[in-house]
């Protein structure tokens, strides 16, 4: 009988764990994973939207090219997994789908800018509910440099928080790893469908286009198809010399577009991530994510990214999508049905 305190045993246990990552699976999945089917379903949805809006699209050829690259990458990772079916290649296979989220996001702009902009309606709702524009006033009322840096840090923690939970489940709760990917990716693509069909750009784009004097005076003009050809945004407020301010600015320059304001997917997805962390019952993970989650809910309004009602919408939909997808997983995913049995 092995003695638990034996150092060789502990070392051997670690070695076995590493070997498990590369151990060939006896019954590998032959077809596409459920998360891949979700992404392909979204691709088909956007192709349908492209067909309907073709005459208004600005870059249809590049949009088609991007979809071809997505299919090639998906099938390439499928082939890699089929050749070497193990945990590592499965991890990379799903990671590729997550990395493509950064491409799918600005792609929503190519579609929703062909539809009439709705920011004037949302800004008016904001005014009716709060008697002001919280996004316009928040940074003016609290302008301390250290607070600005916290807000910027909270906002740029978006993808790192997802990656942290993704890695935690892979290493600590592998039996729920694919469920985690299903819930996160499924939530993203539901948000992307909403963003395509509900063209709201958010304060950083709308306030600049409408004129800050109008916003301050409670006047919210209908911009029509302004964002079909314009993508200028307001600079984020705060301490412009701060490190995290520069990180935020770089993030916006790389991928931000006049799209995806309602509901806030930053708040919604981070809510999903928070709930996944709570599911683990790991105090370390929960209390690592919790402060960033709070900062995220505040920062989206502070930096002009969202109206306050977008945050409320993000909270509500994040909770709803988490429980909906968690419930659906055993019935929609072949890997989920295996676990259920």
Short mmCIF file of C-alpha atoms in Angstrom, two decimals:
data_model
loop_
_atom_site.label_atom_id
_atom_site.label_comp_id
_atom_site.label_asym_id
_atom_site.label_seq_id
_atom_site.Cartn_x
_atom_site.Cartn_y
_atom_site.Cartn_z
CA UNK A 1 0.00 0.00 0.00
CA UNK A 2 1.36 3.41 -0.97
CA UNK A 3 1.98 5.91 1.84
CA UNK A 4 0.37 9.27 1.10
CA UNK A 5 3.17 11.30 2.64
CA UNK A 6 5.84 9.65 0.48
CA UNK A 7 7.49 12.38 -1.69
CA UNK A 8 7.99 9.91 -4.53
CA UNK A 9 4.31 9.20 -4.49
CA UNK A 10 3.49 12.94 -4.66
CA UNK A 11 5.94 13.42 -7.49
CA UNK A 12 4.59 10.38 -9.30
CA UNK A 13 1.08 11.67 -8.87
CA UNK A 14 2.04 14.91 -10.59
CA UNK A 15 3.66 12.96 -13.42
CA UNK A 16 0.51 10.91 -13.90
CA UNK A 17 -1.53 14.10 -14.10
CA UNK A 18 0.68 15.46 -16.86
CA UNK A 19 0.49 12.16 -18.71
CA UNK A 20 -3.29 12.34 -18.49
CA UNK A 21 -3.26 15.49 -20.61
CA UNK A 22 -1.62 13.58 -23.47
CA UNK A 23 -3.20 10.16 -22.95
CA UNK A 24 -5.08 9.10 -26.10
CA UNK A 25 -8.80 8.79 -25.51
CA UNK A 26 -10.35 5.38 -26.06
CA UNK A 27 -13.58 6.80 -27.50
CA UNK A 28 -12.79 10.19 -29.03
CA UNK A 29 -15.58 12.34 -30.43
CA UNK A 30 -15.76 11.69 -34.16
CA UNK A 31 -17.79 14.70 -35.23
CA UNK A 32 -17.87 18.37 -34.32
CA UNK A 33 -18.27 19.43 -30.70
CA UNK A 34 -21.42 21.18 -29.61
CA UNK A 35 -19.56 24.47 -29.15
CA UNK A 36 -18.39 24.19 -32.76
CA UNK A 37 -21.95 23.58 -33.94
CA UNK A 38 -23.07 26.66 -32.02
CA UNK A 39 -20.44 28.76 -33.80
CA UNK A 40 -21.40 27.29 -37.19
CA UNK A 41 -25.07 27.99 -36.49
CA UNK A 42 -24.16 31.60 -35.80
CA UNK A 43 -22.15 31.68 -39.01
CA UNK A 44 -25.23 30.51 -40.95
CA UNK A 45 -27.36 33.14 -39.22
CA UNK A 46 -24.94 35.89 -40.24
CA UNK A 47 -24.82 34.57 -43.82
CA UNK A 48 -28.60 34.89 -43.94
CA UNK A 49 -28.35 38.45 -42.62
CA UNK A 50 -25.68 39.22 -45.20
CA UNK A 51 -27.96 38.02 -47.97
CA UNK A 52 -30.77 40.27 -46.72
CA UNK A 53 -28.52 43.33 -46.23
CA UNK A 54 -26.07 42.70 -49.08
CA UNK A 55 -26.60 46.03 -50.90
CA UNK A 56 -25.82 47.96 -47.67
CA UNK A 57 -22.77 46.00 -46.59
CA UNK A 58 -19.48 47.87 -46.77
CA UNK A 59 -17.04 44.93 -46.73
CA UNK A 60 -18.90 41.80 -47.89
CA UNK A 61 -15.84 40.21 -49.51
CA UNK A 62 -13.74 40.46 -46.35
CA UNK A 63 -16.68 39.14 -44.31
CA UNK A 64 -16.89 36.09 -46.57
CA UNK A 65 -13.12 35.64 -46.37
CA UNK A 66 -13.22 35.72 -42.58
CA UNK A 67 -15.86 33.01 -42.53
CA UNK A 68 -13.80 30.84 -44.84
CA UNK A 69 -10.84 31.18 -42.47
CA UNK A 70 -13.06 30.32 -39.52
CA UNK A 71 -14.29 27.11 -41.18
CA UNK A 72 -10.73 26.19 -42.18
CA UNK A 73 -9.45 26.71 -38.62
CA UNK A 74 -12.35 24.71 -37.15
CA UNK A 75 -11.84 21.80 -39.51
CA UNK A 76 -8.08 21.98 -39.03
CA UNK A 77 -8.42 21.64 -35.26
CA UNK A 78 -10.92 18.82 -35.76
CA UNK A 79 -8.30 17.00 -37.87
CA UNK A 80 -5.57 17.59 -35.25
CA UNK A 81 -7.81 16.16 -32.54
CA UNK A 82 -8.71 13.14 -34.68
CA UNK A 83 -5.00 12.43 -35.22
CA UNK A 84 -4.10 12.93 -31.56
CA UNK A 85 -7.31 12.66 -29.49
CA UNK A 86 -6.27 13.77 -26.02
CA UNK A 87 -7.09 16.42 -23.45
CA UNK A 88 -4.55 18.90 -24.78
CA UNK A 89 -5.84 18.83 -28.36
CA UNK A 90 -9.42 19.06 -27.08
CA UNK A 91 -8.40 22.06 -24.98
CA UNK A 92 -6.82 23.73 -28.02
CA UNK A 93 -9.80 22.86 -30.18
CA UNK A 94 -12.16 24.75 -27.87
CA UNK A 95 -9.62 27.53 -27.26
CA UNK A 96 -9.61 28.29 -31.00
CA UNK A 97 -13.37 28.86 -30.83
CA UNK A 98 -12.85 31.25 -27.92
CA UNK A 99 -10.13 33.14 -29.76
CA UNK A 100 -12.47 33.63 -32.72
CA UNK A 101 -14.87 35.49 -30.41
CA UNK A 102 -12.53 38.46 -30.78
CA UNK A 103 -13.18 38.37 -34.53
CA UNK A 104 -16.92 37.74 -34.35
CA UNK A 105 -17.44 40.77 -32.11
CA UNK A 106 -16.43 43.57 -34.54
CA UNK A 107 -18.13 41.58 -37.30
CA UNK A 108 -21.49 42.40 -35.65
CA UNK A 109 -20.83 46.03 -36.61
CA UNK A 110 -20.65 45.12 -40.29
CA UNK A 111 -24.24 43.88 -40.05
CA UNK A 112 -25.99 46.07 -37.53
CA UNK A 113 -24.77 49.36 -38.99
CA UNK A 114 -26.93 48.58 -42.02
CA UNK A 115 -29.99 48.82 -39.74
CA UNK A 116 -31.49 52.04 -38.27
CA UNK A 117 -29.66 53.12 -35.12
CA UNK A 118 -31.64 52.95 -31.85
CA UNK A 119 -29.42 54.93 -29.48
CA UNK A 120 -31.81 57.86 -29.26
CA UNK A 121 -34.47 55.52 -27.85
CA UNK A 122 -32.15 53.99 -25.26
CA UNK A 123 -30.75 57.38 -24.23
CA UNK A 124 -34.30 58.65 -23.75
CA UNK A 125 -35.19 55.59 -21.65
CA UNK A 126 -32.09 56.29 -19.59
CA UNK A 127 -33.17 59.88 -19.06
CA UNK A 128 -36.71 58.83 -18.10
CA UNK A 129 -35.51 56.22 -15.58
CA UNK A 130 -32.67 58.14 -13.91
CA UNK A 131 -33.48 61.77 -14.70
CA UNK A 132 -29.99 62.12 -16.17
CA UNK A 133 -27.34 60.30 -18.20
CA UNK A 134 -25.30 58.31 -15.61
CA UNK A 135 -22.58 57.55 -18.17
CA UNK A 136 -22.18 61.27 -18.87
CA UNK A 137 -22.06 62.30 -15.20
CA UNK A 138 -20.26 59.40 -13.48
CA UNK A 139 -16.71 60.29 -14.54
CA UNK A 140 -17.37 64.00 -13.96
CA UNK A 141 -18.48 63.45 -10.37
CA UNK A 142 -15.60 61.05 -9.55
CA UNK A 143 -12.50 62.11 -11.44
CA UNK A 144 -9.69 60.87 -9.18
CA UNK A 145 -6.80 59.31 -11.07
CA UNK A 146 -6.63 56.19 -8.89
CA UNK A 147 -10.37 55.59 -9.35
CA UNK A 148 -10.03 56.01 -13.11
CA UNK A 149 -7.26 53.40 -13.13
CA UNK A 150 -9.44 50.96 -11.19
CA UNK A 151 -12.23 51.44 -13.72
CA UNK A 152 -9.88 50.83 -16.65
CA UNK A 153 -8.39 47.78 -14.94
CA UNK A 154 -11.86 46.36 -14.36
CA UNK A 155 -12.83 46.76 -18.00
CA UNK A 156 -9.68 45.22 -19.49
CA UNK A 157 -9.93 42.21 -17.12
CA UNK A 158 -12.74 40.86 -19.33
CA UNK A 159 -10.91 38.17 -21.29
CA UNK A 160 -8.37 37.30 -18.56
CA UNK A 161 -11.24 36.45 -16.20
CA UNK A 162 -12.75 34.12 -18.79
CA UNK A 163 -9.39 32.47 -19.40
CA UNK A 164 -8.86 32.02 -15.65
CA UNK A 165 -12.16 30.16 -15.22
CA UNK A 166 -11.57 28.19 -18.42
CA UNK A 167 -8.17 27.02 -17.13
CA UNK A 168 -9.49 26.31 -13.63
CA UNK A 169 -12.13 23.94 -14.96
CA UNK A 170 -9.63 22.26 -17.29
CA UNK A 171 -7.12 21.55 -14.53
CA UNK A 172 -9.37 21.17 -11.49
CA UNK A 173 -12.79 20.05 -12.77
CA UNK A 174 -12.12 18.44 -16.12
CA UNK A 175 -15.39 16.49 -16.04
CA UNK A 176 -17.18 19.87 -16.31
CA UNK A 177 -14.69 21.51 -18.66
CA UNK A 178 -16.77 21.18 -21.84
CA UNK A 179 -19.88 22.29 -19.99
CA UNK A 180 -18.03 25.49 -19.04
CA UNK A 181 -17.06 26.15 -22.65
CA UNK A 182 -20.66 25.46 -23.74
CA UNK A 183 -22.08 27.99 -21.26
CA UNK A 184 -19.52 30.71 -22.04
CA UNK A 185 -19.56 30.34 -25.83
CA UNK A 186 -23.31 29.83 -25.94
CA UNK A 187 -23.83 33.06 -23.98
CA UNK A 188 -21.51 34.95 -26.32
CA UNK A 189 -23.33 33.88 -29.45
CA UNK A 190 -26.75 34.71 -28.01
CA UNK A 191 -25.40 38.18 -27.27
CA UNK A 192 -24.01 38.47 -30.78
CA UNK A 193 -27.41 37.65 -32.29
CA UNK A 194 -28.95 40.40 -30.16
CA UNK A 195 -26.22 42.86 -31.18
CA UNK A 196 -26.84 42.22 -34.85
CA UNK A 197 -30.60 42.72 -34.52
CA UNK A 198 -30.58 45.59 -31.97
CA UNK A 199 -28.19 48.27 -33.31
CA UNK A 200 -27.22 50.33 -30.26
CA UNK A 201 -23.72 51.83 -30.24
CA UNK A 202 -23.46 53.09 -26.66
CA UNK A 203 -22.55 56.51 -25.22
CA UNK A 204 -18.95 56.70 -26.44
CA UNK A 205 -20.18 56.72 -30.05
CA UNK A 206 -23.66 58.21 -29.73
CA UNK A 207 -22.73 61.15 -27.48
CA UNK A 208 -20.05 62.26 -29.93
CA UNK A 209 -22.31 61.88 -32.96
CA UNK A 210 -25.30 63.57 -31.30
CA UNK A 211 -23.22 66.38 -29.78
CA UNK A 212 -22.38 66.61 -26.09
CA UNK A 213 -24.32 69.87 -25.80
CA UNK A 214 -27.48 68.00 -26.83
CA UNK A 215 -26.78 65.21 -24.36
CA UNK A 216 -26.19 67.66 -21.53
CA UNK A 217 -29.46 69.37 -22.43
CA UNK A 218 -31.47 66.16 -22.53
CA UNK A 219 -31.89 66.21 -26.32
CA UNK A 220 -31.36 62.87 -28.09
CA UNK A 221 -31.49 63.15 -31.88
CA UNK A 222 -32.19 60.17 -34.13
CA UNK A 223 -28.94 59.44 -35.96
CA UNK A 224 -30.59 57.24 -38.61
CA UNK A 225 -27.89 55.56 -40.68
CA UNK A 226 -25.06 57.81 -39.40
CA UNK A 227 -23.05 54.84 -38.16
CA UNK A 228 -23.21 53.19 -41.56
CA UNK A 229 -20.22 55.36 -42.49
CA UNK A 230 -18.95 56.76 -39.17
CA UNK A 231 -17.12 54.99 -36.34
CA UNK A 232 -15.54 57.87 -34.40
CA UNK A 233 -15.72 57.54 -30.61
CA UNK A 234 -15.15 59.74 -27.59
CA UNK A 235 -11.93 59.29 -25.69
CA UNK A 236 -12.44 57.48 -22.40
CA UNK A 237 -12.49 59.76 -19.35
CA UNK A 238 -9.98 59.58 -16.54
CA UNK A 239 -6.27 59.83 -15.97
CA UNK A 240 -4.85 59.75 -19.49
CA UNK A 241 -1.31 59.01 -18.26
CA UNK A 242 -2.32 55.90 -16.34
CA UNK A 243 -1.03 52.45 -17.33
CA UNK A 244 -4.46 50.83 -17.36
CA UNK A 245 -5.88 53.79 -19.25
CA UNK A 246 -3.38 53.09 -22.03
CA UNK A 247 -4.25 49.40 -21.93
CA UNK A 248 -7.93 50.28 -22.29
CA UNK A 249 -7.17 52.64 -25.17
CA UNK A 250 -5.16 49.94 -26.96
CA UNK A 251 -7.99 47.45 -26.47
CA UNK A 252 -10.52 49.89 -27.92
CA UNK A 253 -8.29 50.71 -30.89
CA UNK A 254 -7.87 47.00 -31.63
CA UNK A 255 -11.47 45.84 -31.53
CA UNK A 256 -14.05 48.42 -30.44
CA UNK A 257 -16.76 49.33 -32.95
CA UNK A 258 -20.11 51.21 -32.79
CA UNK A 259 -21.97 48.07 -31.82
CA UNK A 260 -22.98 45.76 -28.98
CA UNK A 261 -24.21 48.23 -26.36
CA UNK A 262 -27.45 46.58 -25.22
CA UNK A 263 -27.34 44.48 -23.19
CA UNK A 264 -23.79 44.80 -21.91
CA UNK A 265 -22.03 41.56 -22.78
CA UNK A 266 -19.09 42.67 -20.62
CA UNK A 267 -21.37 42.61 -17.60
CA UNK A 268 -23.38 39.61 -18.84
CA UNK A 269 -20.41 37.35 -19.61
CA UNK A 270 -18.61 38.38 -16.43
CA UNK A 271 -21.80 37.47 -14.54
CA UNK A 272 -21.68 34.04 -16.21
CA UNK A 273 -18.00 33.72 -15.25
CA UNK A 274 -18.81 34.74 -11.66
CA UNK A 275 -21.56 32.11 -11.45
CA UNK A 276 -19.22 29.46 -12.87
CA UNK A 277 -16.68 30.40 -10.19
CA UNK A 278 -19.34 30.11 -7.47
CA UNK A 279 -20.25 26.68 -8.86
CA UNK A 280 -16.73 25.45 -8.07
CA UNK A 281 -17.09 26.47 -4.40
CA UNK A 282 -13.43 27.49 -4.54
CA UNK A 283 -13.03 30.47 -2.21
CA UNK A 284 -9.74 31.37 -3.87
CA UNK A 285 -11.30 31.54 -7.32
CA UNK A 286 -14.46 33.31 -6.13
CA UNK A 287 -12.63 36.03 -4.22
CA UNK A 288 -10.13 36.49 -7.05
CA UNK A 289 -12.91 37.20 -9.54
CA UNK A 290 -15.36 39.07 -7.28
CA UNK A 291 -13.55 42.46 -7.07
CA UNK A 292 -13.03 42.50 -10.85
CA UNK A 293 -16.69 41.64 -11.33
CA UNK A 294 -17.73 44.64 -9.23
CA UNK A 295 -15.30 46.88 -11.11
CA UNK A 296 -16.67 45.60 -14.42
CA UNK A 297 -20.25 46.55 -13.53
CA UNK A 298 -19.15 50.07 -12.65
CA UNK A 299 -16.53 50.62 -15.34
CA UNK A 300 -18.77 50.00 -18.33
CA UNK A 301 -20.75 53.10 -17.40
CA UNK A 302 -17.75 55.12 -16.20
CA UNK A 303 -15.78 54.88 -19.46
CA UNK A 304 -18.84 55.70 -21.66
CA UNK A 305 -19.06 52.16 -23.01
CA UNK A 306 -22.65 51.57 -21.88
CA UNK A 307 -25.81 53.18 -20.63
CA UNK A 308 -26.82 52.18 -17.10
CA UNK A 309 -29.78 50.24 -18.52
CA UNK A 310 -27.27 48.18 -20.52
CA UNK A 311 -25.69 47.08 -17.25
CA UNK A 312 -29.07 46.10 -15.82
CA UNK A 313 -29.78 44.19 -19.04
CA UNK A 314 -26.38 42.51 -18.82
CA UNK A 315 -26.97 41.38 -15.24
CA UNK A 316 -30.42 39.97 -16.03
CA UNK A 317 -29.41 38.22 -19.25
CA UNK A 318 -26.15 36.89 -17.79
CA UNK A 319 -28.04 35.13 -15.02
CA UNK A 320 -30.73 33.91 -17.44
CA UNK A 321 -28.24 32.59 -20.03
CA UNK A 322 -26.18 30.81 -17.37
CA UNK A 323 -29.10 28.82 -15.99
CA UNK A 324 -30.67 28.25 -19.41
CA UNK A 325 -27.47 26.87 -20.96
CA UNK A 326 -26.62 24.87 -17.85
CA UNK A 327 -30.04 23.23 -18.13
CA UNK A 328 -29.73 22.67 -21.89
CA UNK A 329 -26.23 21.20 -21.84
CA UNK A 330 -27.12 17.56 -21.02
CA UNK A 331 -29.76 17.53 -23.77
CA UNK A 332 -27.88 19.31 -26.56
CA UNK A 333 -24.32 18.07 -26.17
CA UNK A 334 -23.32 14.48 -26.87
CA UNK A 335 -20.53 14.90 -24.33
CA UNK A 336 -23.16 16.16 -21.87
CA UNK A 337 -25.39 13.13 -22.49
CA UNK A 338 -22.42 10.87 -21.73
CA UNK A 339 -21.93 12.58 -18.39
CA UNK A 340 -25.66 12.44 -17.59
CA UNK A 341 -25.68 8.67 -18.09
#
